[in-house]
GROMACS .gro file of C-alpha atoms in nm:
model
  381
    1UNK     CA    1   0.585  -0.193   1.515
    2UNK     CA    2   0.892  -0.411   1.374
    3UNK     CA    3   0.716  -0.500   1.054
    4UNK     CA    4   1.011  -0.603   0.857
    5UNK     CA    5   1.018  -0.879   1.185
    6UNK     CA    6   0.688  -0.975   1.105
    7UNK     CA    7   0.761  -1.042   0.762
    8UNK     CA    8   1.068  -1.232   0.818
    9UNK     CA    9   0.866  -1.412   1.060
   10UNK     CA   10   0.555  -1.535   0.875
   11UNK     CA   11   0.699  -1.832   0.619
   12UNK     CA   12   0.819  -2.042   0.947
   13UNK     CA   13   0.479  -1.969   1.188
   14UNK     CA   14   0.347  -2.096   0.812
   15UNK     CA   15   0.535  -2.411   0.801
   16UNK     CA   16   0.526  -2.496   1.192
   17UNK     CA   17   0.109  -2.465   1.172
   18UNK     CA   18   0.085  -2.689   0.831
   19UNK     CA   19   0.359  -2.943   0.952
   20UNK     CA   20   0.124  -2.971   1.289
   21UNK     CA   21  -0.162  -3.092   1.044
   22UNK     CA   22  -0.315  -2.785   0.931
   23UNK     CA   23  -0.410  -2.712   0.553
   24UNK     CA   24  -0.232  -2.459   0.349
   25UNK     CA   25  -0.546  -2.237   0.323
   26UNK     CA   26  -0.638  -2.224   0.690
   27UNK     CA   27  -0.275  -2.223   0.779
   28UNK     CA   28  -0.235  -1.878   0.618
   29UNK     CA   29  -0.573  -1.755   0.722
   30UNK     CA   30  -0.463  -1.822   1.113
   31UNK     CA   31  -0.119  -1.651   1.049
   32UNK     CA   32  -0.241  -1.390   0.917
   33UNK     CA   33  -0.529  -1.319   1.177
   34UNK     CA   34  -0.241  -1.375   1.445
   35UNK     CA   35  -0.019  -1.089   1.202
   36UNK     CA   36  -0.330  -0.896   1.286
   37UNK     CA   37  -0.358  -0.929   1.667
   38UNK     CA   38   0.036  -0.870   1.659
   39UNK     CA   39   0.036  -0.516   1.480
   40UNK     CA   40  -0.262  -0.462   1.784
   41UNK     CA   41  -0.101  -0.579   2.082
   42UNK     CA   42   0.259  -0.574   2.023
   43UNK     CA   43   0.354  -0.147   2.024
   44UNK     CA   44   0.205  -0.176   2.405
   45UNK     CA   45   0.405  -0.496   2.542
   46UNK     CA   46   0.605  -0.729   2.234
   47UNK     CA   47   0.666  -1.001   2.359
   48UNK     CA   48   1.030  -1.157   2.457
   49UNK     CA   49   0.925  -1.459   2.200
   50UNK     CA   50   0.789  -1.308   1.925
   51UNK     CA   51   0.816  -1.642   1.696
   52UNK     CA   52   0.680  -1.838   1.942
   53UNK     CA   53   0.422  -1.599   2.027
   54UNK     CA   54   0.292  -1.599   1.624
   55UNK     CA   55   0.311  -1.949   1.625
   56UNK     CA   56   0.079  -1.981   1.970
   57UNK     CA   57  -0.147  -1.748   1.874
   58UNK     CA   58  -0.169  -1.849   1.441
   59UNK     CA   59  -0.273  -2.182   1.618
   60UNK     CA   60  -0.545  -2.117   1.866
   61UNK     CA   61  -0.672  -1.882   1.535
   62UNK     CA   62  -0.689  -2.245   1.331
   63UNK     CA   63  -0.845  -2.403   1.635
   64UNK     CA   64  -1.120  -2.138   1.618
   65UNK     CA   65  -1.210  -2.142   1.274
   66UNK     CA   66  -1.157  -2.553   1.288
   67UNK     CA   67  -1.422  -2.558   1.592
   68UNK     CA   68  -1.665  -2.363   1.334
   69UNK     CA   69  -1.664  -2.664   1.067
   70UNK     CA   70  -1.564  -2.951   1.224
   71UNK     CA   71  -1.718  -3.278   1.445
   72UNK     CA   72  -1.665  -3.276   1.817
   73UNK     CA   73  -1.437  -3.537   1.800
   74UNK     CA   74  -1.181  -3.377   1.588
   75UNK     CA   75  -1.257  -3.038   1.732
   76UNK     CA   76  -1.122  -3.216   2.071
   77UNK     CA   77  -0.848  -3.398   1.894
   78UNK     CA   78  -0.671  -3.090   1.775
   79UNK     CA   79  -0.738  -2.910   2.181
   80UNK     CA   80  -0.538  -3.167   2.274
   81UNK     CA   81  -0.229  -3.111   2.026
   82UNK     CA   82  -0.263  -2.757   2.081
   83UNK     CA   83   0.123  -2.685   2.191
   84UNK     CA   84   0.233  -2.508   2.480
   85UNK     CA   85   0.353  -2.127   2.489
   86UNK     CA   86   0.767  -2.128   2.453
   87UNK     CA   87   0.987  -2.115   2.241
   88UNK     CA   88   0.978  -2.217   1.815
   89UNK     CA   89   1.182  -2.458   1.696
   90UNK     CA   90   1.465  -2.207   1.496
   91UNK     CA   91   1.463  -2.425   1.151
   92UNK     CA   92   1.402  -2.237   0.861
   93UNK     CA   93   1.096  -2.405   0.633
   94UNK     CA   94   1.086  -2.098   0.366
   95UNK     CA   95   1.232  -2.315   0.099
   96UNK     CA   96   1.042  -2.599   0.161
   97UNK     CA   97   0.678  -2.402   0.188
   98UNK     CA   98   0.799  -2.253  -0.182
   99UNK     CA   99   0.777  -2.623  -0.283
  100UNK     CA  100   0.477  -2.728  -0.068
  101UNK     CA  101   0.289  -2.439  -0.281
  102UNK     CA  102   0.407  -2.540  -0.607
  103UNK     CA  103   0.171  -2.808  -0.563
  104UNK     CA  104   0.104  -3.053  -0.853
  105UNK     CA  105  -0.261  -3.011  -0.805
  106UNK     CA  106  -0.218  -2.683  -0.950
  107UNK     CA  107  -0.074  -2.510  -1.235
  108UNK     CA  108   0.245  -2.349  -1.257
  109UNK     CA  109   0.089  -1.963  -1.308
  110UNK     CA  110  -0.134  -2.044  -1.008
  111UNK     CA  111   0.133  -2.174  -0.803
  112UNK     CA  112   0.347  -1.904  -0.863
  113UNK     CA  113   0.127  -1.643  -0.734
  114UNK     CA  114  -0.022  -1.864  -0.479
  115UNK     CA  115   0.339  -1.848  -0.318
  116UNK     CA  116   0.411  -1.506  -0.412
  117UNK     CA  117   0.119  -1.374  -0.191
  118UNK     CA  118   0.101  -1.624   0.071
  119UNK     CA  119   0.521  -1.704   0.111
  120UNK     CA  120   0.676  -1.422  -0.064
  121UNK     CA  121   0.510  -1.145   0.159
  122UNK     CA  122   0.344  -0.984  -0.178
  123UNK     CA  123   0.028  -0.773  -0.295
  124UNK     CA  124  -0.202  -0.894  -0.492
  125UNK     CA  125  -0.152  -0.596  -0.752
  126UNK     CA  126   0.270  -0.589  -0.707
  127UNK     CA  127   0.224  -0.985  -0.864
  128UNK     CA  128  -0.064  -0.844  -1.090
  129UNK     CA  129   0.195  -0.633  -1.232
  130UNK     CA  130   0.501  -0.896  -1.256
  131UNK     CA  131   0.199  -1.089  -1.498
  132UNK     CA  132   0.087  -0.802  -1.682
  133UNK     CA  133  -0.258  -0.867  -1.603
  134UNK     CA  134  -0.531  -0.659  -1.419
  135UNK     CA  135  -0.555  -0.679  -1.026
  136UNK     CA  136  -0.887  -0.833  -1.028
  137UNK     CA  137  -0.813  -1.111  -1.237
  138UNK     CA  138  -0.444  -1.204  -1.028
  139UNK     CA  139  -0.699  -1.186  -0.735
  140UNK     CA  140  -0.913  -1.447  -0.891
  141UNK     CA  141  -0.657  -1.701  -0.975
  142UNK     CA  142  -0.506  -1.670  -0.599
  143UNK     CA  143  -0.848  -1.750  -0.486
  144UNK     CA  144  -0.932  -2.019  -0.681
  145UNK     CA  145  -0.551  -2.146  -0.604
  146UNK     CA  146  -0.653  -2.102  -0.233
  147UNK     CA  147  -0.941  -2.330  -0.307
  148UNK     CA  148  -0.806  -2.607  -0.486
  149UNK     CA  149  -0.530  -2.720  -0.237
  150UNK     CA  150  -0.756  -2.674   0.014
  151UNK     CA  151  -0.787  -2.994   0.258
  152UNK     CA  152  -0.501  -3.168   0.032
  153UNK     CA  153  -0.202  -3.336   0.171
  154UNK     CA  154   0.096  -3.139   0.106
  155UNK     CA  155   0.315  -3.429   0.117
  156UNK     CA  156   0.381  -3.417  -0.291
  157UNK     CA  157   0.614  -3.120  -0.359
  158UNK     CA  158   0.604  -2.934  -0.719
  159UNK     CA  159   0.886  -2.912  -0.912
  160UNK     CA  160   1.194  -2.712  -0.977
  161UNK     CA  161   1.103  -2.489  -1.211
  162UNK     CA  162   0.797  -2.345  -1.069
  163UNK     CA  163   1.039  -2.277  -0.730
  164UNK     CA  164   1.248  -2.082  -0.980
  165UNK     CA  165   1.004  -1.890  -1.124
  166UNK     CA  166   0.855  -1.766  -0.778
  167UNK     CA  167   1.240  -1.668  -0.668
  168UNK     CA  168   1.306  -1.459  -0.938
  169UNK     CA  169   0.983  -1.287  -0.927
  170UNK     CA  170   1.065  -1.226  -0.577
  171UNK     CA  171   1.380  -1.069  -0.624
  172UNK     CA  172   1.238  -0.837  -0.918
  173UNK     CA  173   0.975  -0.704  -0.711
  174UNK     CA  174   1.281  -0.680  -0.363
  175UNK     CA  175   1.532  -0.531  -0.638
  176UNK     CA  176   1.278  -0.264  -0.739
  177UNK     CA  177   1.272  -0.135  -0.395
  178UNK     CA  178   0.891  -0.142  -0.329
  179UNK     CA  179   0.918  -0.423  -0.070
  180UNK     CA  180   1.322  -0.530   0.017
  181UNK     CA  181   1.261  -0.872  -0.083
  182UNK     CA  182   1.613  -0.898  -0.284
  183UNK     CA  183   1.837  -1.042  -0.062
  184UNK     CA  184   1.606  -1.316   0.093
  185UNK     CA  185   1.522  -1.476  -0.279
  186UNK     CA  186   1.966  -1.433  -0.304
  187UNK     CA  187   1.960  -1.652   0.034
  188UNK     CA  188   1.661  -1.886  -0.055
  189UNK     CA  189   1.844  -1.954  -0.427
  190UNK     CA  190   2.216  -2.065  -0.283
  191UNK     CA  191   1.997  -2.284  -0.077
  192UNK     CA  192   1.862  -2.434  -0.400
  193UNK     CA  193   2.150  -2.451  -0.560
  194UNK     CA  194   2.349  -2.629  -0.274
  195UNK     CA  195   2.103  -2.933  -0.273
  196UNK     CA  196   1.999  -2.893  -0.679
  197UNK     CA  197   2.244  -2.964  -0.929
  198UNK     CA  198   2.044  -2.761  -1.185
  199UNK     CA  199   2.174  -2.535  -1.459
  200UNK     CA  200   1.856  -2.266  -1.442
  201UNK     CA  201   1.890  -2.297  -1.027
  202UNK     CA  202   2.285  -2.197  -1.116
  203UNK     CA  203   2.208  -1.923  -1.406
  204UNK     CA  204   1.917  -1.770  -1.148
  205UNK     CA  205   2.171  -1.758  -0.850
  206UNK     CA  206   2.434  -1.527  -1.126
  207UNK     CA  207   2.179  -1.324  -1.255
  208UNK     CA  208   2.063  -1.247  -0.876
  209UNK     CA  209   2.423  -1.176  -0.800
  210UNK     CA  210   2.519  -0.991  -1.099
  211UNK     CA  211   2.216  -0.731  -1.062
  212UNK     CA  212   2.239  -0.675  -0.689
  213UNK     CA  213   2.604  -0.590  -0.703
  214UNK     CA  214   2.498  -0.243  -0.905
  215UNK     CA  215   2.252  -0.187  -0.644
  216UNK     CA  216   2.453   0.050  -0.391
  217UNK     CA  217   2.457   0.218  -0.743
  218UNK     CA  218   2.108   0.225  -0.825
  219UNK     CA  219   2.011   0.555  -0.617
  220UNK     CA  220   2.155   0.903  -0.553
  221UNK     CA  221   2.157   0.980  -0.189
  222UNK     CA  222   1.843   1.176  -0.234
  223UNK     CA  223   1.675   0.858  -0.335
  224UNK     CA  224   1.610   0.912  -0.697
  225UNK     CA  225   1.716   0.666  -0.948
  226UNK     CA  226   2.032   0.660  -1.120
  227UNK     CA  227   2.006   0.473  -1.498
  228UNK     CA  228   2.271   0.264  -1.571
  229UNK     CA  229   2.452   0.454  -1.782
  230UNK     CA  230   2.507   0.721  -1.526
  231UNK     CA  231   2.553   0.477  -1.239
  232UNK     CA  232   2.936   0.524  -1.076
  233UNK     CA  233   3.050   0.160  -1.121
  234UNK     CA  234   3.355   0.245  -0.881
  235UNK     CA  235   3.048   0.150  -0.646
  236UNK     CA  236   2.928  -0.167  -0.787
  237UNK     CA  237   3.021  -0.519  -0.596
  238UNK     CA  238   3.311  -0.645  -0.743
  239UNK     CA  239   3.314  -0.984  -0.529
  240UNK     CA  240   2.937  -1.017  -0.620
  241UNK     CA  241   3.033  -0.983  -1.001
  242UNK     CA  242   3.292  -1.238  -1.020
  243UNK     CA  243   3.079  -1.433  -0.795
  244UNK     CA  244   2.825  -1.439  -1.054
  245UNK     CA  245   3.014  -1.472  -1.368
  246UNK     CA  246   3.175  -1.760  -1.209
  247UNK     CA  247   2.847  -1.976  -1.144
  248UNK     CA  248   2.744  -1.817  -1.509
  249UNK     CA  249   3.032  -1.995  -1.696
  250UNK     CA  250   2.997  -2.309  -1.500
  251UNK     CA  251   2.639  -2.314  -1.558
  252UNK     CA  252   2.689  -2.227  -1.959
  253UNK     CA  253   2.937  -2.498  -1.964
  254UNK     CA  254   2.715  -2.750  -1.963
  255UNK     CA  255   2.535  -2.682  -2.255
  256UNK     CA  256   2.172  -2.664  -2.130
  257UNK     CA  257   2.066  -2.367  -2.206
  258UNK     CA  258   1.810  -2.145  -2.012
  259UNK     CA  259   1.627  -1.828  -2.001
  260UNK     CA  260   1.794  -1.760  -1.674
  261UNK     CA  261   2.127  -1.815  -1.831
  262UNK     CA  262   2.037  -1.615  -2.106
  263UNK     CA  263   1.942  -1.327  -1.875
  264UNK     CA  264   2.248  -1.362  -1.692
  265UNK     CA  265   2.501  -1.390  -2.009
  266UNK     CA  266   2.327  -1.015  -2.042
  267UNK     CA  267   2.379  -0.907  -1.713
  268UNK     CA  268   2.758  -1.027  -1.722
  269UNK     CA  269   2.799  -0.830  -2.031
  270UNK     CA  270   2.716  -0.472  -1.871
  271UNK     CA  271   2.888  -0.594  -1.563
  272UNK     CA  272   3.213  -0.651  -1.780
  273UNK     CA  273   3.200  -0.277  -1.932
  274UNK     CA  274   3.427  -0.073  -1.774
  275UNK     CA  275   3.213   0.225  -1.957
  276UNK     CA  276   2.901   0.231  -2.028
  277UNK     CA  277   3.068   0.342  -2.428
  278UNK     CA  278   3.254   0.003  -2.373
  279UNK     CA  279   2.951  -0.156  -2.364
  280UNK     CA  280   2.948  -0.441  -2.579
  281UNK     CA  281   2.563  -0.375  -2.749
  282UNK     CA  282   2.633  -0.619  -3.034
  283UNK     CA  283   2.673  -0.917  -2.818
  284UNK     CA  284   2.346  -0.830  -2.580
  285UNK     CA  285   2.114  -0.812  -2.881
  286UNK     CA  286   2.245  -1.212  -2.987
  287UNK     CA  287   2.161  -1.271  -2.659
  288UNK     CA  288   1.816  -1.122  -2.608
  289UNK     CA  289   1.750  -1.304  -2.930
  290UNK     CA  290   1.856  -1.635  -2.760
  291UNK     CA  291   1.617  -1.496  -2.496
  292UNK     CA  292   1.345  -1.452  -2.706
  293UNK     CA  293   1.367  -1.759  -2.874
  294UNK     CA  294   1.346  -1.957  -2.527
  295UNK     CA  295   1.057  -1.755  -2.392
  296UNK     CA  296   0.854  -1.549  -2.618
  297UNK     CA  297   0.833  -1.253  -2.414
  298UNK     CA  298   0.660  -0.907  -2.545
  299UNK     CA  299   0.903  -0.757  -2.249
  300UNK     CA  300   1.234  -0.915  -2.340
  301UNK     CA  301   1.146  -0.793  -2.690
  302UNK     CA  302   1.074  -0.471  -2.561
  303UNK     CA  303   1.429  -0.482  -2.379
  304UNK     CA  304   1.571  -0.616  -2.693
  305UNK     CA  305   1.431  -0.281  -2.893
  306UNK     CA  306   1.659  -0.056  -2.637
  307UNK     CA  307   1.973  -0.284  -2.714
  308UNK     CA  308   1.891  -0.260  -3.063
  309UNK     CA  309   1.917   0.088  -3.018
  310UNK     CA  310   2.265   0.160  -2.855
  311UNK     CA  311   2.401  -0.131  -3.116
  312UNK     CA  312   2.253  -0.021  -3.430
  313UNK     CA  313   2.112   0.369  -3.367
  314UNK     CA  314   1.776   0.440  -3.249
  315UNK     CA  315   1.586   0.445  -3.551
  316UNK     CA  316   1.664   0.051  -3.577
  317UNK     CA  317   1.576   0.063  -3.220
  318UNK     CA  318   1.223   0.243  -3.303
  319UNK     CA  319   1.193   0.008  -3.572
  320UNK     CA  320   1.169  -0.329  -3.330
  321UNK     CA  321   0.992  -0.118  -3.088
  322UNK     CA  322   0.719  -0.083  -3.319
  323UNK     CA  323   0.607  -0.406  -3.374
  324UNK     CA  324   0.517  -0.414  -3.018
  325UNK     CA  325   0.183  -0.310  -2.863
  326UNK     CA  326   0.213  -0.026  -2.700
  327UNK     CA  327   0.027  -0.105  -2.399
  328UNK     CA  328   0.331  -0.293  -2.228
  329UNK     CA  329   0.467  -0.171  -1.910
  330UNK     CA  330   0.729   0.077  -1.959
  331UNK     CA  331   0.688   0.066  -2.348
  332UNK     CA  332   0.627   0.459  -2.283
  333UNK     CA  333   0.972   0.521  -2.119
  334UNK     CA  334   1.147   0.319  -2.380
  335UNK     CA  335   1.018   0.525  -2.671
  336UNK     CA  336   1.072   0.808  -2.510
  337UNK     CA  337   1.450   0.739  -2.433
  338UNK     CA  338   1.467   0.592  -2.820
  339UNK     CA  339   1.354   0.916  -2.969
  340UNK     CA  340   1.548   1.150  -2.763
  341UNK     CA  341   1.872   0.942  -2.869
  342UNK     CA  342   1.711   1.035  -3.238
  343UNK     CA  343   1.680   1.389  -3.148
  344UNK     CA  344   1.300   1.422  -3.162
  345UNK     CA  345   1.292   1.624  -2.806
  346UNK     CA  346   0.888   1.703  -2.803
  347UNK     CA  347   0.849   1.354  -2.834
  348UNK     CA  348   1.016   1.261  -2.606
  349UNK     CA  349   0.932   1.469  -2.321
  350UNK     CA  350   0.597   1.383  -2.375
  351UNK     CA  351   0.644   0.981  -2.353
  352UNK     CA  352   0.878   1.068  -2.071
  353UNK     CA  353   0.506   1.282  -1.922
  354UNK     CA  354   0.308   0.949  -2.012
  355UNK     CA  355   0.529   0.706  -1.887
  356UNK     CA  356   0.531   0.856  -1.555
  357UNK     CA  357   0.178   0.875  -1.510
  358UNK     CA  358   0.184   0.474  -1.571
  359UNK     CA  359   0.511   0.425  -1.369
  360UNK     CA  360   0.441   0.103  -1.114
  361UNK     CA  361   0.615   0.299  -0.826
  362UNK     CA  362   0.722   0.616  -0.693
  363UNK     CA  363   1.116   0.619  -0.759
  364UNK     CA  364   1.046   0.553  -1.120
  365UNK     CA  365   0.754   0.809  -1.128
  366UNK     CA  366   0.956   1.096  -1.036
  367UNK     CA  367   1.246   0.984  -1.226
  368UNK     CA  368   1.030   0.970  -1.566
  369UNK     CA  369   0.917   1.336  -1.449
  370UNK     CA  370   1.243   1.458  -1.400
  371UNK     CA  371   1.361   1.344  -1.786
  372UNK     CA  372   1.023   1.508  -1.958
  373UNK     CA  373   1.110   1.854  -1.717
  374UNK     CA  374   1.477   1.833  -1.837
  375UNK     CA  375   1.362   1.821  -2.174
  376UNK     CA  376   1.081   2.029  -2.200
  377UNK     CA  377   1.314   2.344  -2.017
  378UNK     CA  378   1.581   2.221  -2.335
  379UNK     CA  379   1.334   2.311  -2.584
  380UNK     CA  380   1.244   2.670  -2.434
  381UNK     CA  381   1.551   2.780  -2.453
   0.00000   0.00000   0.00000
């Protein structure tokens, strides 16, 4: 079974069903029944069509459920616009369904995940975990975001900045490596960007760039992680780099600052390091507090404690870590790495123990194992 097809898939059979009248809600509930029958039938005979396939079946699921609900008259309404098995049309709607979900009926937080789960291909807990809040209660919003646009009229698209906010969660969670989502939120951005003249749109598109070009780097070819200190930067993209510092200046240029930007301007700076000695801490710290100022985030402060570290030693770093609450993702990892740089080595292997029993996914897990091993064997010898 081609899932990775299926996935790739599943935004257009989206947009084909809810431009043919459909609402959002029952839209994705057909698609993904028709997902369903797919993973059934399809290892035994795939068809030649597999678009248009999705697309036939996702609609004869809607008809179904519609039959359920609905008069006789509209039941034999929509019979009659059911389309013929053939071929899809080949445009691609993903963009446009990001906007048709950032509905103004909703909020932005709902929206978000609304199009994280239903567009984005996501789980419920992988966008629990990009809001720092429990499973149960993502699932709740996305349900009660399922419930308010259902039956409305997607004909009033949301607005930019909600669009942004779904892309770059969808890269973090593809860049990760628990679902390869990275390049499609790259590919979905320079879409944006080519019909929005938007400084954020811009700043997102370099800060996508700039990160994926150390990704070849990112892993060791037994799969573990590599930290970016270690990484061999012989491997990094070059062309992506200068790519992205490019858009970055242009973008800064015009003197509209945004967190995007901000994250960027950070991104360019390790990027511009031919060492990871050469690194130039000082400036990252001004901008993480540029950062902070624009977005108040307990995890850019938490990234700002590490850079306070390298630039100013790690009991400074320590210092700003502990006016954070300790329950933040990763806030175990970081204090572990701060007090090995300070020498305390017991500590540290056992934050390095506790953050990889909280680690989100597997590659980090054992990599956060590895550390506390390395230095608990240090301090028996």
């Amino acid at each position: 079974m081609n899932e990775a097809l299926l996935r790739s898939l599943t935004p257009s059979v989206l947009g084909i069903l809810v431009r043919r009248g459909a609402d959002f809600a029952a839209a994705e509930d057909a698609v993904q029944d028709a997902l369903v029958e797919a993973v059934r039938v399809w290892p035994a005979d795939q068809p030649r069509d597999p678009k248009g396939w999705l697309v036939t079946v996702a609609w004869r699921k809607f008809l179904d459920a519609t039959r359920s609900d609905t008069a006789r008259r509209r039941r034999e309404d929509l019979v009659d616009e059911e389309p013929a098995p053939g071929p899809a049309p080949a445009a691609d709607d993903t963009l446009q369904l990001y906007f048709l979900c950032a509905h103004p009926s909703l909020t932005p937080s709902s929206a978000v995940a609304l199009t994280l789960r239903a567009v984005g291909g996501l789980t419920t807990r992988q966008i629990a975990q990009a809001y720092l809040v429990p499973e149960a209660t993502m699932a709740q919003r996305i349900s009660r975001a399922k419930r308010t646009v259902s039956g409305v009229r997607f004909d009033q698209p949301g607005d930019v900045a909600t669009v942004v906010r779904v892309l770059y969660l969808v890269f973090n969670e593809g860049y990760s490596g628990d679902v390869d989502l990275a390049a499609e939120a790259i590919r979905l951005t320079r879409q944006l960007a080519a019909a929005i003249d938007h400084p954020e749109v811009a700043g997102l598109l370099a800060l996508m760039l700039l990160h994926h070009a150390r990704r070849a780097a990112r892993t060791a070819p037994d799969g573990s992680l590599v930290p970016l200190a270690e990484q061999d930067r012989g491997r990094w993209d070059t062309g992506s780099i200068a790519e992205g510092v490019g858009i970055l200046q242009a973008a800064l240029a015009r003197d509209r600052l945004g967190e995007f930007q901000a994250q960027a301007a950070i991104a360019a700076l390790h990027a511009d390091a031919p060492t990871a000695e050469e690194t130039d801490w000082v400036q990252i710290v001004e901008w993480y507090d540029e950062l902070a100022r624009l977005t108040d985030s307990p995890v850019v402060r938490l990234n700002r404690a590490v850079a306070v570290g390298e630039a100013d030693g790690p009991r400074a770093g320590l210092t700003a870590l502990a006016a954070l609450d300790d329950s933040l993702p990763r806030h175990a990892a970081v204090a572990a790495y701060l007090h090995e740089r300070d020498g305390d080595l017991a500590t540290a292997a056992r934050l390095y123990a506790e953050a990889a029993r909280k680690a989100p996914n597997l590659a980090e897990r054992d990599h956060l194992t590895r550390q506390a091993a390395r230095l608990n064997a240090r301090g028996g010898r």
